[in-house]
CSV table of N, CA and C in Angstrom, one decimal:
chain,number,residue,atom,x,y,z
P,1,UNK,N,128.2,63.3,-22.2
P,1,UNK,CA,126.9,62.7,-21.9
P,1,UNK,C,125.8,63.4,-22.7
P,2,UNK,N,124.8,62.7,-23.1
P,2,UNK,CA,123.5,63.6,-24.1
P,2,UNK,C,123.1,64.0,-23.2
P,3,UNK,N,122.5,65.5,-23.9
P,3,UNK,CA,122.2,66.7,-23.2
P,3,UNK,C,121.0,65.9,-22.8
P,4,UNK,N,119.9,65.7,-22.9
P,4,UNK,CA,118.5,65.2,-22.3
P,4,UNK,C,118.4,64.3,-21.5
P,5,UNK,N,119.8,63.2,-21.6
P,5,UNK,CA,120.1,62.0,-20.0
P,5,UNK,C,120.5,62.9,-19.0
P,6,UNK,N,121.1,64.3,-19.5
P,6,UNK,CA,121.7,65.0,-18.1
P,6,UNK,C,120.7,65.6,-17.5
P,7,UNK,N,119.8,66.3,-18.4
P,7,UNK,CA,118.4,67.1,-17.7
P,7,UNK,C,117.7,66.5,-17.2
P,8,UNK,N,117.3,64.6,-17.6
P,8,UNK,CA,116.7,64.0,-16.8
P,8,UNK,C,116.9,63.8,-15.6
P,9,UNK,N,118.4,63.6,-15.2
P,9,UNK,CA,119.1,63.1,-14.5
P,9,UNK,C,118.4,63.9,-13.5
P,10,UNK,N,119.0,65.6,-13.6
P,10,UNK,CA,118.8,66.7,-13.0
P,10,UNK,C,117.1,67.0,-12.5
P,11,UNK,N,116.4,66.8,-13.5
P,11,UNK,CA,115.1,66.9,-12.7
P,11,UNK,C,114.5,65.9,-12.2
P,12,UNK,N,115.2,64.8,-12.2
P,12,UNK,CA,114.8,63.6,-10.9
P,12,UNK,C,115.7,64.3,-9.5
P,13,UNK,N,116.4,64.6,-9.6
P,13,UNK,CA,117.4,65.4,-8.5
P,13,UNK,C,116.5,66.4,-7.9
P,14,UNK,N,115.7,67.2,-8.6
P,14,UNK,CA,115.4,68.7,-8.5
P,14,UNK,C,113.7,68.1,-7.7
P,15,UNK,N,113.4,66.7,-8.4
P,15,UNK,CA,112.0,66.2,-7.9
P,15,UNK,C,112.2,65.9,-6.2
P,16,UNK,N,113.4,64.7,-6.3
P,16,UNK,CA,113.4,64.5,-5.0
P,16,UNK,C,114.4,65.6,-3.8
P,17,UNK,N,115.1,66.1,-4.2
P,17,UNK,CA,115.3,67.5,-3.4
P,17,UNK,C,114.4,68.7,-3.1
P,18,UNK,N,113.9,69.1,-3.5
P,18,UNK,CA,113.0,70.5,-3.7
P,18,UNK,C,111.5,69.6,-3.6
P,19,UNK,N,111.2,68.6,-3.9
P,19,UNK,CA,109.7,68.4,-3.8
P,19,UNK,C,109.3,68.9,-4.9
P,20,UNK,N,109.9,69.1,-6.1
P,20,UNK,CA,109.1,69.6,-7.5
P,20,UNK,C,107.8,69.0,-7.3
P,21,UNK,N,106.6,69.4,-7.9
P,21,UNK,CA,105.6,68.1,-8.3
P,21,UNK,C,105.9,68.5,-9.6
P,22,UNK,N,106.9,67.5,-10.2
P,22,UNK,CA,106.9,67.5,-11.9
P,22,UNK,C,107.3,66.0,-11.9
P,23,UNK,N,106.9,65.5,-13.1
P,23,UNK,CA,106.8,63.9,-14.3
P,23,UNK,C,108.0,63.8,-14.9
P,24,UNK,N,109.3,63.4,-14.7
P,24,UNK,CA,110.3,63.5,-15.1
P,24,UNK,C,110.0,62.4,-16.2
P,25,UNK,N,109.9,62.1,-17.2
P,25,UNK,CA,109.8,61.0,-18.3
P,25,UNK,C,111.4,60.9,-19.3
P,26,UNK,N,111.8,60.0,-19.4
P,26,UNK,CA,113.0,59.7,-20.2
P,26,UNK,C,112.1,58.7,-21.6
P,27,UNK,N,112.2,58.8,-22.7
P,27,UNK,CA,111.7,58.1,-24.1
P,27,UNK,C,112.4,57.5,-25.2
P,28,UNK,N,113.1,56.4,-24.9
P,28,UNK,CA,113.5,55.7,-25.9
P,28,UNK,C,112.9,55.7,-27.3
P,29,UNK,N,113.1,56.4,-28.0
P,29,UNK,CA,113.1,55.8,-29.6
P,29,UNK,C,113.7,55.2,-30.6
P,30,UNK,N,113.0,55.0,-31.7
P,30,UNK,CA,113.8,55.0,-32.9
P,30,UNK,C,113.5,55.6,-34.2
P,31,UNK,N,114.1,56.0,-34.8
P,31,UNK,CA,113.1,56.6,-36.3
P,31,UNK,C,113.1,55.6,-36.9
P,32,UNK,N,113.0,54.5,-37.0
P,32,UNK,CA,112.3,53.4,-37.9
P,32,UNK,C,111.2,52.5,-37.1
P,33,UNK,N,110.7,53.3,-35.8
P,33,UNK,CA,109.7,52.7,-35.4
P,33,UNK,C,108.5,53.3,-35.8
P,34,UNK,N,107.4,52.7,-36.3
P,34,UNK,CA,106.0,53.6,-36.0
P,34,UNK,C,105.2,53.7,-35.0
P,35,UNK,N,105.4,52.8,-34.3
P,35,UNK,CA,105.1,53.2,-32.8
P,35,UNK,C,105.4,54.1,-32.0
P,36,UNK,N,106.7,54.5,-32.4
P,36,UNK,CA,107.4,55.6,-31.8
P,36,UNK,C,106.6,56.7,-32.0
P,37,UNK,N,106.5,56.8,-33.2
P,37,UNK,CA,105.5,58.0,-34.2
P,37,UNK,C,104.2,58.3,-32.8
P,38,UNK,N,103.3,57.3,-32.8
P,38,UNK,CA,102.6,57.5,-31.6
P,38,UNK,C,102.7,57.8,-30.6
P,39,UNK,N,103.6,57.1,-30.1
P,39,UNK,CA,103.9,57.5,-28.8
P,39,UNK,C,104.7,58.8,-28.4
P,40,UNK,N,105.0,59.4,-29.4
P,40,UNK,CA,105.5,60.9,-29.1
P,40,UNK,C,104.2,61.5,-29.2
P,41,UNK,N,103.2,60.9,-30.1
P,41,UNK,CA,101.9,62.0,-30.0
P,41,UNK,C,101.2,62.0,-28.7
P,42,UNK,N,101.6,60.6,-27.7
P,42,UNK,CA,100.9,60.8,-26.3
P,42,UNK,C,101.7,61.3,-26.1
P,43,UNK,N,102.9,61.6,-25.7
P,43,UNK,CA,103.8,61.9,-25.2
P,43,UNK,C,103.7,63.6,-25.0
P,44,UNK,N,103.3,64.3,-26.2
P,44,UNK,CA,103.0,65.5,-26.4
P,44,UNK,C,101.8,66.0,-25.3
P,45,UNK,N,100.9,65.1,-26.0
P,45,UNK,CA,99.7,65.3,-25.0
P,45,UNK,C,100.1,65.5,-23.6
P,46,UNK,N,100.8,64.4,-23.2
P,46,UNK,CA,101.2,64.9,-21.5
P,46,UNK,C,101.6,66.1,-21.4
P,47,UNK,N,102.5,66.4,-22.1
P,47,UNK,CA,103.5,67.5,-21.8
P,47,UNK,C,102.1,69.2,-21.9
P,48,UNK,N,100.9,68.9,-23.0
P,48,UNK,CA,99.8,69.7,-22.5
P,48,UNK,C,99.2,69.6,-21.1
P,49,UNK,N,99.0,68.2,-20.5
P,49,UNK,CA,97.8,68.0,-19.9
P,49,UNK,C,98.3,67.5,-18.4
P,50,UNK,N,99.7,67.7,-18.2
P,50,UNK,CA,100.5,67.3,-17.1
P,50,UNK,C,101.8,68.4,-16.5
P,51,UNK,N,102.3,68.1,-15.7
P,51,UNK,CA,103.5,68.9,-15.2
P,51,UNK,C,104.6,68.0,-15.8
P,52,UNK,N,104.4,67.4,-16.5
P,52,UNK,CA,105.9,66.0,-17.4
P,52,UNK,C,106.8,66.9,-18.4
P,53,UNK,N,107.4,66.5,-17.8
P,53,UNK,CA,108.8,67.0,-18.6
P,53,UNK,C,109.7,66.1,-19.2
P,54,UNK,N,109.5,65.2,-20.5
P,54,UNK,CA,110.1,64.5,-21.4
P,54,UNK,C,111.2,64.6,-21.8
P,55,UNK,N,111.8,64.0,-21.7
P,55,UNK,CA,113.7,63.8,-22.2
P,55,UNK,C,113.3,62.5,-23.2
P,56,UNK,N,114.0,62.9,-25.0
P,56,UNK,CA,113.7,61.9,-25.8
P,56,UNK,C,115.3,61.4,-25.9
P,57,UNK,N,115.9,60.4,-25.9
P,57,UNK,CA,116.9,59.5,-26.5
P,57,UNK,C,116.7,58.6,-27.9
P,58,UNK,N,117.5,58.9,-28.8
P,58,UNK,CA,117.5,57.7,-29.9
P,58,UNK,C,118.8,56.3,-28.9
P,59,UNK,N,117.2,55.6,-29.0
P,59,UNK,CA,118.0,53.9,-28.4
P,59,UNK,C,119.0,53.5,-29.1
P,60,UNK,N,119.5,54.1,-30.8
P,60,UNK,CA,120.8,53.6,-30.9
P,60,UNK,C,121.9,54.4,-30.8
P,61,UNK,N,122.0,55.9,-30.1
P,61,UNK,CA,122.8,56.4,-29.8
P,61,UNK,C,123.8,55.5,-29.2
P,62,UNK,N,125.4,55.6,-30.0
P,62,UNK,CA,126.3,55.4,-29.4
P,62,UNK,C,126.9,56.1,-28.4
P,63,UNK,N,126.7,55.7,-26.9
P,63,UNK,CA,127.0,56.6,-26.0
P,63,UNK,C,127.1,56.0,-24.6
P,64,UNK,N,128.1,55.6,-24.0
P,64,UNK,CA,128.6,55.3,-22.7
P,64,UNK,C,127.7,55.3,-21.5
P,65,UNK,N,126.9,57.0,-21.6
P,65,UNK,CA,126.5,57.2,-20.6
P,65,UNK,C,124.8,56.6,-20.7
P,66,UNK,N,124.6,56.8,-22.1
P,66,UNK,CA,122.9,56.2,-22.2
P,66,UNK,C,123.3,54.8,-22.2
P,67,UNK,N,124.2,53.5,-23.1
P,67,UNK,CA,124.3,52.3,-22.2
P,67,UNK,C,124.0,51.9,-20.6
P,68,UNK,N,124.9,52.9,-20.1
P,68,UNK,CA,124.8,52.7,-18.8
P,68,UNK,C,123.3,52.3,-17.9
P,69,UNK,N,122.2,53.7,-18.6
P,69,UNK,CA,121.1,54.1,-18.0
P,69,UNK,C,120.1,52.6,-18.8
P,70,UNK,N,120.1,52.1,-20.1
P,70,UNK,CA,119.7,51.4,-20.8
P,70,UNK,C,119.7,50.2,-19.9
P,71,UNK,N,121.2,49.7,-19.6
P,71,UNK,CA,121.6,48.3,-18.6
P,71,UNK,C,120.5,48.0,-17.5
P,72,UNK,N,120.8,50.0,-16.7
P,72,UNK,CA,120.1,49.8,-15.5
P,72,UNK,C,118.7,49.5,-15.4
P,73,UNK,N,117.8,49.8,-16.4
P,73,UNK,CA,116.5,49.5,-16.2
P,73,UNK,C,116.0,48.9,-17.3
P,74,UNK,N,116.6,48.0,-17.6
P,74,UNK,CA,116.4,46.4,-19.0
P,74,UNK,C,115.9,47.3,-19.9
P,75,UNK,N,116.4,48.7,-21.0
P,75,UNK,CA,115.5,48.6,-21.8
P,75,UNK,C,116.4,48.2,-22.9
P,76,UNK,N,116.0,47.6,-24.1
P,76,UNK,CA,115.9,47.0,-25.1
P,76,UNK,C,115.2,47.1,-26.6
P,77,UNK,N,114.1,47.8,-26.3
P,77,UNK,CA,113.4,48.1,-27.7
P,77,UNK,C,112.7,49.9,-26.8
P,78,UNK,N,112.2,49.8,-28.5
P,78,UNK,CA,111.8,51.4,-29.3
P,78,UNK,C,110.3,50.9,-29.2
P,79,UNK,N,109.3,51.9,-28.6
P,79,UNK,CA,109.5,53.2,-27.7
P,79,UNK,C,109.6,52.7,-26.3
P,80,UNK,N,110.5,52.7,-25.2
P,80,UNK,CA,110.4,52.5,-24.0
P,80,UNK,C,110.4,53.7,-23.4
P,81,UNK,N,109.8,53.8,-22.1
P,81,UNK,CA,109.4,55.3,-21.4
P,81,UNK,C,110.3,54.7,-20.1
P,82,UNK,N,110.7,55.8,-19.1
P,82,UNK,CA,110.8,55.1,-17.8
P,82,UNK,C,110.3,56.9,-17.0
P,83,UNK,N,108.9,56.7,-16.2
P,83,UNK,CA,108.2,57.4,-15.7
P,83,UNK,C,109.0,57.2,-14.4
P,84,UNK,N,108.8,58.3,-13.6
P,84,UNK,CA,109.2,58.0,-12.1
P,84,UNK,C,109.3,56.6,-11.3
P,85,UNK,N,110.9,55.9,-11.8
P,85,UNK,CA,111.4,55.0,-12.1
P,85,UNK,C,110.2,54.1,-12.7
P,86,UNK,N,109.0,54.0,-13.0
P,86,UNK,CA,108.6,52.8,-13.8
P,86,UNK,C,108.5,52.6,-14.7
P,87,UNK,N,109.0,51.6,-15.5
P,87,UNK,CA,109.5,51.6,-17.1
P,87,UNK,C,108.6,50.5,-18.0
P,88,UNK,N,108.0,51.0,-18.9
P,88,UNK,CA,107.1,51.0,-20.1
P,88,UNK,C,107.9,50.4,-21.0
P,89,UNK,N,107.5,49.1,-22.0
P,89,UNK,CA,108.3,49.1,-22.8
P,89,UNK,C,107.2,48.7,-23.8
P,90,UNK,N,107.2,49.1,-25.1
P,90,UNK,CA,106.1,48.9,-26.3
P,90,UNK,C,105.1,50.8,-26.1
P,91,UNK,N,104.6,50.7,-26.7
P,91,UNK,CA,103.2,51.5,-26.6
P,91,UNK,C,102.3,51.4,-25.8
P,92,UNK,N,102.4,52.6,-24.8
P,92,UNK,CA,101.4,52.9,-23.6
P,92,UNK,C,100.9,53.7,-23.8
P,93,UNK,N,99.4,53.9,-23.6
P,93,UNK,CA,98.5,55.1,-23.9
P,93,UNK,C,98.5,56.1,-22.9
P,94,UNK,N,97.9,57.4,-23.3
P,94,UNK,CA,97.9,58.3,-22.6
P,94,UNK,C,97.2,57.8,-21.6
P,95,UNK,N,96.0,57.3,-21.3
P,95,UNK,CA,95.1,57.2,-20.1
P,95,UNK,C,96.1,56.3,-19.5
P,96,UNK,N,96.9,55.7,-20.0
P,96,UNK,CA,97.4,54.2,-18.9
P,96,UNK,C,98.1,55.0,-18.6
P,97,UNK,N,99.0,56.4,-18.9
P,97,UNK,CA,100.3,56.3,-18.2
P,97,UNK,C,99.1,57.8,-17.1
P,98,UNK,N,98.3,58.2,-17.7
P,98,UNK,CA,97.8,59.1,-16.3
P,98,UNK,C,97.3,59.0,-15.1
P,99,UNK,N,96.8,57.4,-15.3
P,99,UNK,CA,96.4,56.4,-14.7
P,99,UNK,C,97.2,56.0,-13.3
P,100,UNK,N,98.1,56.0,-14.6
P,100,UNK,CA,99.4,55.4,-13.4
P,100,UNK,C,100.2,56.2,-12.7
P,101,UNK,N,100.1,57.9,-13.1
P,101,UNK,CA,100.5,59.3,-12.6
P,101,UNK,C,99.7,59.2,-11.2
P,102,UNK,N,98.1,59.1,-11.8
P,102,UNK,CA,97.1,59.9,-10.6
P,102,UNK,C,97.2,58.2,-9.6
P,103,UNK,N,97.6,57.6,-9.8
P,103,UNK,CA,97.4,56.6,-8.8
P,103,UNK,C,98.9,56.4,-7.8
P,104,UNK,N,100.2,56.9,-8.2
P,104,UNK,CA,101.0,57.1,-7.9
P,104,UNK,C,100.9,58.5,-6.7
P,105,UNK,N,100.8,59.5,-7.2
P,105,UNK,CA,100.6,60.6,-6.4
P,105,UNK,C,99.6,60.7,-5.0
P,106,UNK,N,98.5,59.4,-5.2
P,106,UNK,CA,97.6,59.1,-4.3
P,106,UNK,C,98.0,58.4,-3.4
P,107,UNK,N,99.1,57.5,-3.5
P,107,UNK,CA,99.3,56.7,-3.0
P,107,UNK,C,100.7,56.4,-2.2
């Protein structure tokens, strides 16, 4: 299984066992997207300006176990995010996805 579907895996485990307050983020890419290009530059930013902890995947890894995860939450194109299970697909900006952090936690 890729190393970064298992760490995610594990700190969604470690979020809802333990009460982490950490951002588990999983990041579909591709290197032929330029969107992607951006979206790792928000993506970075979080990882400054948040407790998120990013696991990147190439969406065309041939791989059993990332299929699997891909099936379960429709994703399909480069860059898709899936935030504490809510899943982004195209380019989301930093304020939308902090947005959607601080409104989550509130709520």
């Amino acid at each position: 299984m890729e190393v970064s579907l298992k760490a995610w895996l594990l700190s969604l485990s470690v979020r809802e066992r333990c009460g982490q307050d950490i951002i588990p983020v999983l990041y579909f890419y591709s290197r032929d997207c330029k969107s992607c290009v951006e979206q790792g530059m928000v993506l970075d930013k979080l990882r400054e300006f948040s407790n998120a902890l990013v696991y990147t995947i190439d969406i065309n890894l041939d791989s059993d176990a990332v299929a699997v995860v891909k099936e379960a939450y429709g994703i399909g194109m480069a860059p898709s995010l899936i935030i504490n299970d809510k899943i982004y697909r195209g380019f989301i900006s930093y304020e939308e996805i902090m947005k959607d952090i601080q409104e989550e936690a509130s709520g």
